[in-house]
PDB file of C-alpha atoms in Angstrom:
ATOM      1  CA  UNK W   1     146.668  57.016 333.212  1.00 47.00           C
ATOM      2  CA  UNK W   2     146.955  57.850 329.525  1.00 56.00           C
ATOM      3  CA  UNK W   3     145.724  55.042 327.075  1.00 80.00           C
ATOM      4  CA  UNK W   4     147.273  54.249 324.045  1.00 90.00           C
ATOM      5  CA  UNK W   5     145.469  56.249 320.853  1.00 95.00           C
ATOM      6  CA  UNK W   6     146.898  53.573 319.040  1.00 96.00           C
ATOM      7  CA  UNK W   7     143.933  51.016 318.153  1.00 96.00           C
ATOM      8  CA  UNK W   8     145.573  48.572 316.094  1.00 96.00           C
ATOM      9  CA  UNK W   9     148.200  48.764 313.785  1.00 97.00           C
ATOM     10  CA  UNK W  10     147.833  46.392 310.567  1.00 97.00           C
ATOM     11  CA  UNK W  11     150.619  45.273 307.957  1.00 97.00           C
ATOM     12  CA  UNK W  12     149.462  45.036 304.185  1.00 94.00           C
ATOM     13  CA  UNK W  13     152.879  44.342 302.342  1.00 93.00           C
ATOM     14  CA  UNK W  14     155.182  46.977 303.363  1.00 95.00           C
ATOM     15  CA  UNK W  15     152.234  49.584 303.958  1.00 97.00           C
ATOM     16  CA  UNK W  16     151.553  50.199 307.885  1.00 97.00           C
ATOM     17  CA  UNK W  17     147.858  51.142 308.505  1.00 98.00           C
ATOM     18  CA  UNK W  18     147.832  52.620 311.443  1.00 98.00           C
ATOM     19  CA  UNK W  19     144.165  52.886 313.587  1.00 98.00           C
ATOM     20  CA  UNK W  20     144.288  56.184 316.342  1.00 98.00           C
ATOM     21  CA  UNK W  21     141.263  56.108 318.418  1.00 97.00           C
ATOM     22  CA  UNK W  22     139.644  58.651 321.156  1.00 97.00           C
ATOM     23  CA  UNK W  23     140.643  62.811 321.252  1.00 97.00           C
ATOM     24  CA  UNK W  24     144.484  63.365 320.660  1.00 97.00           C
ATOM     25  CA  UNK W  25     145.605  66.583 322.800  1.00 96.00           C
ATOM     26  CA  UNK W  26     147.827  67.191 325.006  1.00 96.00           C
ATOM     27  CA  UNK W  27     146.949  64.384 327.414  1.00 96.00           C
ATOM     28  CA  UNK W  28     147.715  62.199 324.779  1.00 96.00           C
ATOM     29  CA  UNK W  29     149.532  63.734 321.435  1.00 96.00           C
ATOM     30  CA  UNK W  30     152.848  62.457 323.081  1.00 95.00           C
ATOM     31  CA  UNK W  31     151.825  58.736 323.753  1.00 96.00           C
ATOM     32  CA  UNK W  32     150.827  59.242 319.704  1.00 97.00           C
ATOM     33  CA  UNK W  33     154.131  60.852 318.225  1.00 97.00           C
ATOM     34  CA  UNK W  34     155.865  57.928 320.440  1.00 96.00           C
ATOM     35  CA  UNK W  35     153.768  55.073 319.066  1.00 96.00           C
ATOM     36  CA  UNK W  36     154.074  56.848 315.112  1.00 97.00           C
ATOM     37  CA  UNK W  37     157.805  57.138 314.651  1.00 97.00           C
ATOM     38  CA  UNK W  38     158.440  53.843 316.760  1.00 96.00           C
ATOM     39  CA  UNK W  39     156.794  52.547 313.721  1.00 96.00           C
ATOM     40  CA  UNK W  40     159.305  53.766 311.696  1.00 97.00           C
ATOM     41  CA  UNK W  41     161.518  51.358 313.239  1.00 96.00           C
ATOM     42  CA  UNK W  42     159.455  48.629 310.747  1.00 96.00           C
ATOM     43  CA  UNK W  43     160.855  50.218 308.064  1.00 96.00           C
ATOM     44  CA  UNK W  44     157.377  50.556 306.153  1.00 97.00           C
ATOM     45  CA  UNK W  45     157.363  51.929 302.593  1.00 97.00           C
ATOM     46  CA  UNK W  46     154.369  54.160 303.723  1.00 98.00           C
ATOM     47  CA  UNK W  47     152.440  54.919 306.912  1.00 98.00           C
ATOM     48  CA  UNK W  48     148.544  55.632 306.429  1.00 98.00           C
ATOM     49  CA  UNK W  49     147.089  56.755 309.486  1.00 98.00           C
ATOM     50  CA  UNK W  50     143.253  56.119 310.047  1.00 98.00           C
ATOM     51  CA  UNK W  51     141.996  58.993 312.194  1.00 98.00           C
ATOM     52  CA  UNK W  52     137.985  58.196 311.503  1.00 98.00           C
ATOM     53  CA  UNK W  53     137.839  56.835 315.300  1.00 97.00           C
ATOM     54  CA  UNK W  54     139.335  60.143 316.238  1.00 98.00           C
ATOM     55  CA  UNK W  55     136.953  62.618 317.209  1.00 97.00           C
ATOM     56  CA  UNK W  56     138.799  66.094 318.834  1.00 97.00           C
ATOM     57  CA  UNK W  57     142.291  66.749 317.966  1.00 97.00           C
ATOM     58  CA  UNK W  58     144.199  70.203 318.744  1.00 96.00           C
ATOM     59  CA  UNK W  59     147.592  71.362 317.947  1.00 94.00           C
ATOM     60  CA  UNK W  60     149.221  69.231 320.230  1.00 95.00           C
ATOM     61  CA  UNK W  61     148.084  66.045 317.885  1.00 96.00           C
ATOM     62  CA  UNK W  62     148.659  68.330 314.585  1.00 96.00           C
ATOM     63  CA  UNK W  63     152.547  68.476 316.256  1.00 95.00           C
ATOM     64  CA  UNK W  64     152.881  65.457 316.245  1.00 96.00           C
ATOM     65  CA  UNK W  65     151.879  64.361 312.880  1.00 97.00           C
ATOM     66  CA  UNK W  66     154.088  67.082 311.636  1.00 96.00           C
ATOM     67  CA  UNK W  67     156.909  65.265 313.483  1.00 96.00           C
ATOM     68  CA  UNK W  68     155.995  62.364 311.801  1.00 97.00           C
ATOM     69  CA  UNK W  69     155.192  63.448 308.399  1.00 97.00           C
ATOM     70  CA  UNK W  70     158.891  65.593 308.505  1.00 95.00           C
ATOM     71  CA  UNK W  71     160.639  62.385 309.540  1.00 97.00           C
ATOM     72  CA  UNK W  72     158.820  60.032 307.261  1.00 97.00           C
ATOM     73  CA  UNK W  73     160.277  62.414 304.049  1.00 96.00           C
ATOM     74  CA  UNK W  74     163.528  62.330 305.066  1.00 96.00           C
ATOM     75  CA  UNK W  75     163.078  58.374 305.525  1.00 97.00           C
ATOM     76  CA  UNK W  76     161.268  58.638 301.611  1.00 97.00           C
ATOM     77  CA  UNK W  77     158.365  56.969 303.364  1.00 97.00           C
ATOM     78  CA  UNK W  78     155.061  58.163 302.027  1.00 97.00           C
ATOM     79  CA  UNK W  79     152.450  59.481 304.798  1.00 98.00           C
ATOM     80  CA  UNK W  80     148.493  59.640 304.356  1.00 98.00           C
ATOM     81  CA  UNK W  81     145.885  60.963 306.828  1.00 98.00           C
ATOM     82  CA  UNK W  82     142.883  58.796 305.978  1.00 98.00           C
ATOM     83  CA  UNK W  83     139.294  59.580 307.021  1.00 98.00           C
ATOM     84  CA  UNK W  84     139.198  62.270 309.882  1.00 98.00           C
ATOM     85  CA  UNK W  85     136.266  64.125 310.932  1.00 96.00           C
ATOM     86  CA  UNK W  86     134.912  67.218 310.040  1.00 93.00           C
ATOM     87  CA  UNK W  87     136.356  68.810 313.354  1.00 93.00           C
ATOM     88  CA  UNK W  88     139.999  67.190 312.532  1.00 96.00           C
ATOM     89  CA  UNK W  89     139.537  68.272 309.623  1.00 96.00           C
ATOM     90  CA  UNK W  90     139.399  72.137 310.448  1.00 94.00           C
ATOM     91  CA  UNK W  91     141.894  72.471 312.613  1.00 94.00           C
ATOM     92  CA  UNK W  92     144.020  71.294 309.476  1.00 95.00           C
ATOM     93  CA  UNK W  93     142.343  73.970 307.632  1.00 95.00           C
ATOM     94  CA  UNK W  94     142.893  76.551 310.324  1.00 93.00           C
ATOM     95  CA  UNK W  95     146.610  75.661 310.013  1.00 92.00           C
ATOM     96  CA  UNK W  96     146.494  75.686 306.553  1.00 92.00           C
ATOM     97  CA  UNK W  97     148.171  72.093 306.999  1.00 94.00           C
ATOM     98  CA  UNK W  98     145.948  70.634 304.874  1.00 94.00           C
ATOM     99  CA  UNK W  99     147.809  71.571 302.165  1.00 93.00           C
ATOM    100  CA  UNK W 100     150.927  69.940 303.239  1.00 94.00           C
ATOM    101  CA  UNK W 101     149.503  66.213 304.315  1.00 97.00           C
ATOM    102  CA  UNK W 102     148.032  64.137 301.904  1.00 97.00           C
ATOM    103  CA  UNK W 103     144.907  63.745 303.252  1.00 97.00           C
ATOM    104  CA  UNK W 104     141.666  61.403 301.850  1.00 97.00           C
ATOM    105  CA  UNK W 105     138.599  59.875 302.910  1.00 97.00           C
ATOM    106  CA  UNK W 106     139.310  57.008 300.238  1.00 97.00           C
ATOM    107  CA  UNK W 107     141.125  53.671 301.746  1.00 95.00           C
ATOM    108  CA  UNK W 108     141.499  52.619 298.154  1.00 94.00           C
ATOM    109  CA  UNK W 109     143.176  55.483 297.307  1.00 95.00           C
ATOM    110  CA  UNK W 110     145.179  56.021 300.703  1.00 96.00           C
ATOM    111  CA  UNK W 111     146.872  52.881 299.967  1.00 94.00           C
ATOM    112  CA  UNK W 112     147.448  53.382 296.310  1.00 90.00           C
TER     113      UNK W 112
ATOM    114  CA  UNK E   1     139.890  66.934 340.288  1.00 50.00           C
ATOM    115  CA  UNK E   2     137.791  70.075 338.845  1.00 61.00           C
ATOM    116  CA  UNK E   3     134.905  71.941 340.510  1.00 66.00           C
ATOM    117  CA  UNK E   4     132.760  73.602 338.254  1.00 69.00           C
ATOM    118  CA  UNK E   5     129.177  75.702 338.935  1.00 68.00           C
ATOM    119  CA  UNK E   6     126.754  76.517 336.485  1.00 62.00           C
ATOM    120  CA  UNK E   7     124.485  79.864 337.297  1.00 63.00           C
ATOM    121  CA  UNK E   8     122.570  80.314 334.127  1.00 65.00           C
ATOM    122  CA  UNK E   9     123.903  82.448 331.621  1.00 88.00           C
ATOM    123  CA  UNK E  10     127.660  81.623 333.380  1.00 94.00           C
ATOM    124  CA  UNK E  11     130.119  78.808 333.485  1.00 96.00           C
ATOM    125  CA  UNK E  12     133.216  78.699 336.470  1.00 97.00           C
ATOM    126  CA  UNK E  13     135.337  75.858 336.258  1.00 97.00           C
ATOM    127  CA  UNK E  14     138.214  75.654 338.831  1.00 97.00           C
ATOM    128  CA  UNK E  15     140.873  73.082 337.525  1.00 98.00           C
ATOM    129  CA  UNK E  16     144.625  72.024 337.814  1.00 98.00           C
ATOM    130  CA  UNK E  17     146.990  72.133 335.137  1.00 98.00           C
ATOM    131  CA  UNK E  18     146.713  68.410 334.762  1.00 97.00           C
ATOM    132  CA  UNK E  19     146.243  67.805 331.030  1.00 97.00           C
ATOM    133  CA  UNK E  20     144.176  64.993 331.820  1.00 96.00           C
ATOM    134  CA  UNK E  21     141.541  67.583 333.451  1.00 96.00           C
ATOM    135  CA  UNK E  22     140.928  68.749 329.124  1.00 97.00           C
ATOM    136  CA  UNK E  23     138.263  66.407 327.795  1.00 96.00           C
ATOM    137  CA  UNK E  24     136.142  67.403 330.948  1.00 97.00           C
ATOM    138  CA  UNK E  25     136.421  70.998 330.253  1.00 97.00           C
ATOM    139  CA  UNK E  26     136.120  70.693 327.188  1.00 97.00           C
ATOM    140  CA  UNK E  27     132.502  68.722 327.760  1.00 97.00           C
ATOM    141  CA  UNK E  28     131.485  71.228 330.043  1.00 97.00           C
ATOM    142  CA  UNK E  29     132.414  74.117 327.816  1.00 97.00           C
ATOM    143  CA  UNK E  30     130.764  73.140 324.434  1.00 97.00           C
ATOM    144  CA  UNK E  31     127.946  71.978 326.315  1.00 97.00           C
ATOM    145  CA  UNK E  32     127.724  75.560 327.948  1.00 97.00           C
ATOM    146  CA  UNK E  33     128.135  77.190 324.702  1.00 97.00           C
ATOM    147  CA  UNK E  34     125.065  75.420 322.920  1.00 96.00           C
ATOM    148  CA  UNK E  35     123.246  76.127 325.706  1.00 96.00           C
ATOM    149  CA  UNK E  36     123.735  80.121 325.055  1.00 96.00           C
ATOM    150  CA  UNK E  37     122.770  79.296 321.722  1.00 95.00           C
ATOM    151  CA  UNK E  38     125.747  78.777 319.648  1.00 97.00           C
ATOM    152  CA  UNK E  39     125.767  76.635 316.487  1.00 96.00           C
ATOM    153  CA  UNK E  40     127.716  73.499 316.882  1.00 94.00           C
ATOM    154  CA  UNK E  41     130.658  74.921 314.614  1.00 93.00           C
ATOM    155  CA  UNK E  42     130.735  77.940 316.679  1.00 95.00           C
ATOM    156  CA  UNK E  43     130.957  76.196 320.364  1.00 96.00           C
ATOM    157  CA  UNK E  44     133.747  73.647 318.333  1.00 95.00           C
ATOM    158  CA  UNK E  45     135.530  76.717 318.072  1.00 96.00           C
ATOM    159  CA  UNK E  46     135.585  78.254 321.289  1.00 97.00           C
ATOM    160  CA  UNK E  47     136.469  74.747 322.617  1.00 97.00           C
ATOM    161  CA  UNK E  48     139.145  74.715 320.332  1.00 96.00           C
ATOM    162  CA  UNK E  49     140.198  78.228 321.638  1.00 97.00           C
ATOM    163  CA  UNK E  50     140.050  77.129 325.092  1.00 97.00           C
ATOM    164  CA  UNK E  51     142.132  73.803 324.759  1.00 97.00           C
ATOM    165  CA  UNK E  52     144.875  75.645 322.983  1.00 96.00           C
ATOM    166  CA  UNK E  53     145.022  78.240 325.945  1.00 97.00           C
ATOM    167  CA  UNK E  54     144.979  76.068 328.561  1.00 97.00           C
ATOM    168  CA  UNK E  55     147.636  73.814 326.829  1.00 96.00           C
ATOM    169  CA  UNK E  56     149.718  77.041 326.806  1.00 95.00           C
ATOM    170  CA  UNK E  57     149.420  77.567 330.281  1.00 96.00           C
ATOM    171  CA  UNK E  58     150.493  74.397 331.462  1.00 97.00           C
ATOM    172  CA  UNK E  59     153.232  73.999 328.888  1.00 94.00           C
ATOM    173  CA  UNK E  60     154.311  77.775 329.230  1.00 93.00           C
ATOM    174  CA  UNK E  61     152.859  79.485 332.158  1.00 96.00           C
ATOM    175  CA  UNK E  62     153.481  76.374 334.495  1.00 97.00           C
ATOM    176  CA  UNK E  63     156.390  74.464 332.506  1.00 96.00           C
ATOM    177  CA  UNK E  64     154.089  71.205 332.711  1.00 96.00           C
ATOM    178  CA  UNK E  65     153.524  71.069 336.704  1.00 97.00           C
ATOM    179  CA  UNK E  66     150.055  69.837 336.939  1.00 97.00           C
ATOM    180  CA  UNK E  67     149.180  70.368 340.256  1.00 97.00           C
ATOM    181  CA  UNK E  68     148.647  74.455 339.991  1.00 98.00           C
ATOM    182  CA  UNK E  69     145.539  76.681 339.628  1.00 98.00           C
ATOM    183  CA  UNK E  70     143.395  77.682 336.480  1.00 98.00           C
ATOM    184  CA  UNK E  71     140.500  79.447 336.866  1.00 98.00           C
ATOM    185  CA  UNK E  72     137.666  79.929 333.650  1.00 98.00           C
ATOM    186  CA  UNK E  73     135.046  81.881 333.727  1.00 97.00           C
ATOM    187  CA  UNK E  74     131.997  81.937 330.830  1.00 97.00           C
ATOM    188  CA  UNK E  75     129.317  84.935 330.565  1.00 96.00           C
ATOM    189  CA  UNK E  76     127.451  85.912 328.119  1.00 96.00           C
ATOM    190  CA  UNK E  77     127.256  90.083 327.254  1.00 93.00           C
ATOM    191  CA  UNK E  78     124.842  91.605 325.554  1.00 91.00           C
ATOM    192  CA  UNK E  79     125.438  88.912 322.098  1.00 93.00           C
ATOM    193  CA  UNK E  80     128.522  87.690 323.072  1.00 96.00           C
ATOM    194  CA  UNK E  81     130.176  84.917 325.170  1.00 97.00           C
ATOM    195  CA  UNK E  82     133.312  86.388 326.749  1.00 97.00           C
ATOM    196  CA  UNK E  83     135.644  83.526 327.823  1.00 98.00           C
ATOM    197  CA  UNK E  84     138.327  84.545 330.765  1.00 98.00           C
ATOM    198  CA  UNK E  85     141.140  82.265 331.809  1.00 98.00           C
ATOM    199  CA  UNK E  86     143.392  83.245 334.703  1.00 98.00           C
ATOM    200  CA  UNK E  87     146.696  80.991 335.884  1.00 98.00           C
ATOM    201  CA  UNK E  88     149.330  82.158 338.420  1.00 97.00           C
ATOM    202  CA  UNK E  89     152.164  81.196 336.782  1.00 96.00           C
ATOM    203  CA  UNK E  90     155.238  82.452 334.809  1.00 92.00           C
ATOM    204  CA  UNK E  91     154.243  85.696 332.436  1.00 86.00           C
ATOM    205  CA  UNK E  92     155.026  85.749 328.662  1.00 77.00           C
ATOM    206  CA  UNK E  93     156.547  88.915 327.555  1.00 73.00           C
ATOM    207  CA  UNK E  94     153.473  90.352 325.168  1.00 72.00           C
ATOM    208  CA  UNK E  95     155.526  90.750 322.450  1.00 71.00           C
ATOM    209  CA  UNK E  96     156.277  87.070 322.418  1.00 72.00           C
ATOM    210  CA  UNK E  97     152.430  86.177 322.424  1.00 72.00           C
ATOM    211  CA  UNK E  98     152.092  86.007 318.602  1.00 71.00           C
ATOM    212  CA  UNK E  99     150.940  84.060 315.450  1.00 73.00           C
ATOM    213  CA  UNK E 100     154.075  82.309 313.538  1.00 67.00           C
ATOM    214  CA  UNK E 101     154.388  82.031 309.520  1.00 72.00           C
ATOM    215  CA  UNK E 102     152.140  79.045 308.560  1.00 71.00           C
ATOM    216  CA  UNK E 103     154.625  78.767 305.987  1.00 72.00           C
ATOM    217  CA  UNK E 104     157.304  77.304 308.380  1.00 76.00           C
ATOM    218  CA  UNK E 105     155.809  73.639 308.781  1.00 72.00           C
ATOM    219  CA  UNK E 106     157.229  72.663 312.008  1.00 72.00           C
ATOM    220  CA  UNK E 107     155.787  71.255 314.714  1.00 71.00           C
ATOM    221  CA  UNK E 108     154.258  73.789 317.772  1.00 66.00           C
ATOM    222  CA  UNK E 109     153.538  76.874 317.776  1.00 73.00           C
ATOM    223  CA  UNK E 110     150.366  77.086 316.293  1.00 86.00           C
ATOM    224  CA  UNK E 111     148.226  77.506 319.543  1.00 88.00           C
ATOM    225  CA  UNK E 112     148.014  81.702 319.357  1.00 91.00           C
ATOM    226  CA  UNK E 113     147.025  81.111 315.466  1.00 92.00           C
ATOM    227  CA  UNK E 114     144.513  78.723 316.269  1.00 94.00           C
ATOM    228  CA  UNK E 115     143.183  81.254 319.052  1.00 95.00           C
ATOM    229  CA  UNK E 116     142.906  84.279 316.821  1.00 94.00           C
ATOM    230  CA  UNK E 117     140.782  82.272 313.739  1.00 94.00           C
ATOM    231  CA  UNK E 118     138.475  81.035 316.582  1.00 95.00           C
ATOM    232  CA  UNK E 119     137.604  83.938 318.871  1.00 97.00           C
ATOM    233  CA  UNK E 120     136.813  87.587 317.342  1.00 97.00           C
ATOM    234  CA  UNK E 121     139.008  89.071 319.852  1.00 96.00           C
ATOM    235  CA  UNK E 122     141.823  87.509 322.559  1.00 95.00           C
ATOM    236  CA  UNK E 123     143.658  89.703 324.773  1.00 95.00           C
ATOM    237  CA  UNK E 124     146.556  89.073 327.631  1.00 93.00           C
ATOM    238  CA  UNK E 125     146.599  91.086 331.012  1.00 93.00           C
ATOM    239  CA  UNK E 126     148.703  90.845 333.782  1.00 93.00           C
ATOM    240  CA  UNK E 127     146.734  89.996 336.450  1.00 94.00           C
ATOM    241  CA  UNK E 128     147.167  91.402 339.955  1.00 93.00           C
ATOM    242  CA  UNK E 129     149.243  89.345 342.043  1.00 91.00           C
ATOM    243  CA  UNK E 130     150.915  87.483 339.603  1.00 92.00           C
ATOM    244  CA  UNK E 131     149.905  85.494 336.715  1.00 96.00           C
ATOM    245  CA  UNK E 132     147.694  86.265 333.702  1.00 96.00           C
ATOM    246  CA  UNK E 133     144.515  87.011 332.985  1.00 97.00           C
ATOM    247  CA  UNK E 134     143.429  86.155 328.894  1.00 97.00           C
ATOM    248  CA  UNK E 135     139.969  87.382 328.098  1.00 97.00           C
ATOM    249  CA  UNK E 136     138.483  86.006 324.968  1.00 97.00           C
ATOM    250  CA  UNK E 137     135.441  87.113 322.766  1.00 97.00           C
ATOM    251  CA  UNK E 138     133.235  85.382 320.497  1.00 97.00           C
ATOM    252  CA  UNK E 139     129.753  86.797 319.541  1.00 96.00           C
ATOM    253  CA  UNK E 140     127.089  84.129 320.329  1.00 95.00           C
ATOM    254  CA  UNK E 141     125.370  83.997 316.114  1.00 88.00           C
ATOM    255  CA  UNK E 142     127.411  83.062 313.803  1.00 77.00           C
ATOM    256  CA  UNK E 143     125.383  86.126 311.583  1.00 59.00           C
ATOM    257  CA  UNK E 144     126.953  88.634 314.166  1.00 49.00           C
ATOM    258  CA  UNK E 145     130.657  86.635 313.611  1.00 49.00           C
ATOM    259  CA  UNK E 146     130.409  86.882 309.881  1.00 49.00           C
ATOM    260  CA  UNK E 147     129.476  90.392 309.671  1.00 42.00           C
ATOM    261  CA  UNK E 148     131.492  92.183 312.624  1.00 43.00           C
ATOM    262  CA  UNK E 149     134.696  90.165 312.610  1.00 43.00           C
ATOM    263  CA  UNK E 150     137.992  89.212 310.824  1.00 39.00           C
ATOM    264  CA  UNK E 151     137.414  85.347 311.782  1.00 40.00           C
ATOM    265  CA  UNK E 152     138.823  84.140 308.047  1.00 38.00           C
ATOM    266  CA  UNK E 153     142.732  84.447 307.619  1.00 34.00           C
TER     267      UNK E 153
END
């Protein structure tokens, strides 16, 4: 069985905060890209995904926040990665990704 | 359902290529690695290595079937743990085992990149009877890393 990552998703005007919970890889990084551009649907003026409750994440979970970050610009939604770990964090840096997302430990600021 | 035995200074974990079979090996692998006396950062890495290989098996090597053999094997040499991961599955032509331009943001792709910034050396063999064998290398002290190896891009 593969649980949702999704925690909770919450609505603050048009800005969709979205909660991912437990390791994202491969087990799981499709149930995520799934649940992320479904939420698209909403039509949200920006997505800010809260990865603090997300401990491990490989490449399979980097894919598909790629998918979703290169569907959200061509939708002119704005993206934000808010909060991950150290660990996340690296494998962004490994990638060099980190450049590319806008990424922030600062809610304030992610939904600026 | 894994099997895994523990004989000191080595690790063998028999698994299928069930995706949901990761978060165990990865347990059992970092655990193993701070055992030999690896610095948190350093086991992160070499589970990081090993996820990324073993999601290229079952996505490549065994086009997603989850039901077929992977065999892992950790020892430690002299001051380094040597990681080896054998499937029986399809073969990738060598010269299509390679790092891809970062520059290209797209998703996938990234697992061989990941491998080579993690491990100080990772190297494909055809293994007898079918299948591959990938050996990987990662000295034990993160001293040793920083002074024999090319671990930053």
């Amino acid at each position: 069985m593969t649980d949702s990552p999704i925690q909770t998703v919450t609505w603050e005007d048009k800005v969709a905060v979205v909660k991912v919970a437990g390791d994202i890889d491969l087990h799981r990084s499709a149930s995520l890209q799934h649940a992320l551009l479904g939420l698209l649907d909403e039509q949200p003026s920006k997505v800010v995904v809260d990865l603090s409750g997300v401990p491990y994440m490989d490449s399979s979970g980097v894919a598909s926040l790629v998918k979703l970050l290169s569907r959200t610009r061509k939708l002119g939604v704005s993206l934000v990665l808010l909060s991950p770990s150290q660990k996340v964090k690296s494998i962004f840096e490994i990638t060099r990704l980190n450049s590319v997302f806008t990424i922030t430990d600062s809610k304030e600021e992610a939904m600026a | 359902m894994s099997e895994s035995e523990s004989m000191g200074s080595a690790l063998r974990l028999e698994i299928k290529s069930d995706p949901a079979e990761l978060k165990h090996v990865r347990t059992e692998v970092e655990s193993f690695a701070r055992a030999m006396g690896m610095t948190e950062e350093s086991a992160g890495k070499v589970v990081l290595a090993m996820d990324e290989a073993l999601t290229n098996i079952i996505r490549h090597a065994y086009e997603g079937a989850a039901d077929c053999p992977i065999e892992i094997d950790l020892s430690v040499r002299d001051t380094n743990l040597h990681v080896t991961l054998r499937d029986y599955g399809k073969r990738a032509p060598r010269e299509n085992i390679h790092s891809r331009d970062l520059n290209d943001v797209r998703p996938g792709g990234l697992g061989v990149h990941i491998m080579t910034q993690c491990m100080d050396s990772i190297d494909y063999q055809p293994a007898p009877g079918g299948g591959t064998k990938l050996i990987m290398i990662k000295c034990l002290r993160d001293s040793d890393n920083e002074r024999t190896n090319g671990l930053q891009p």
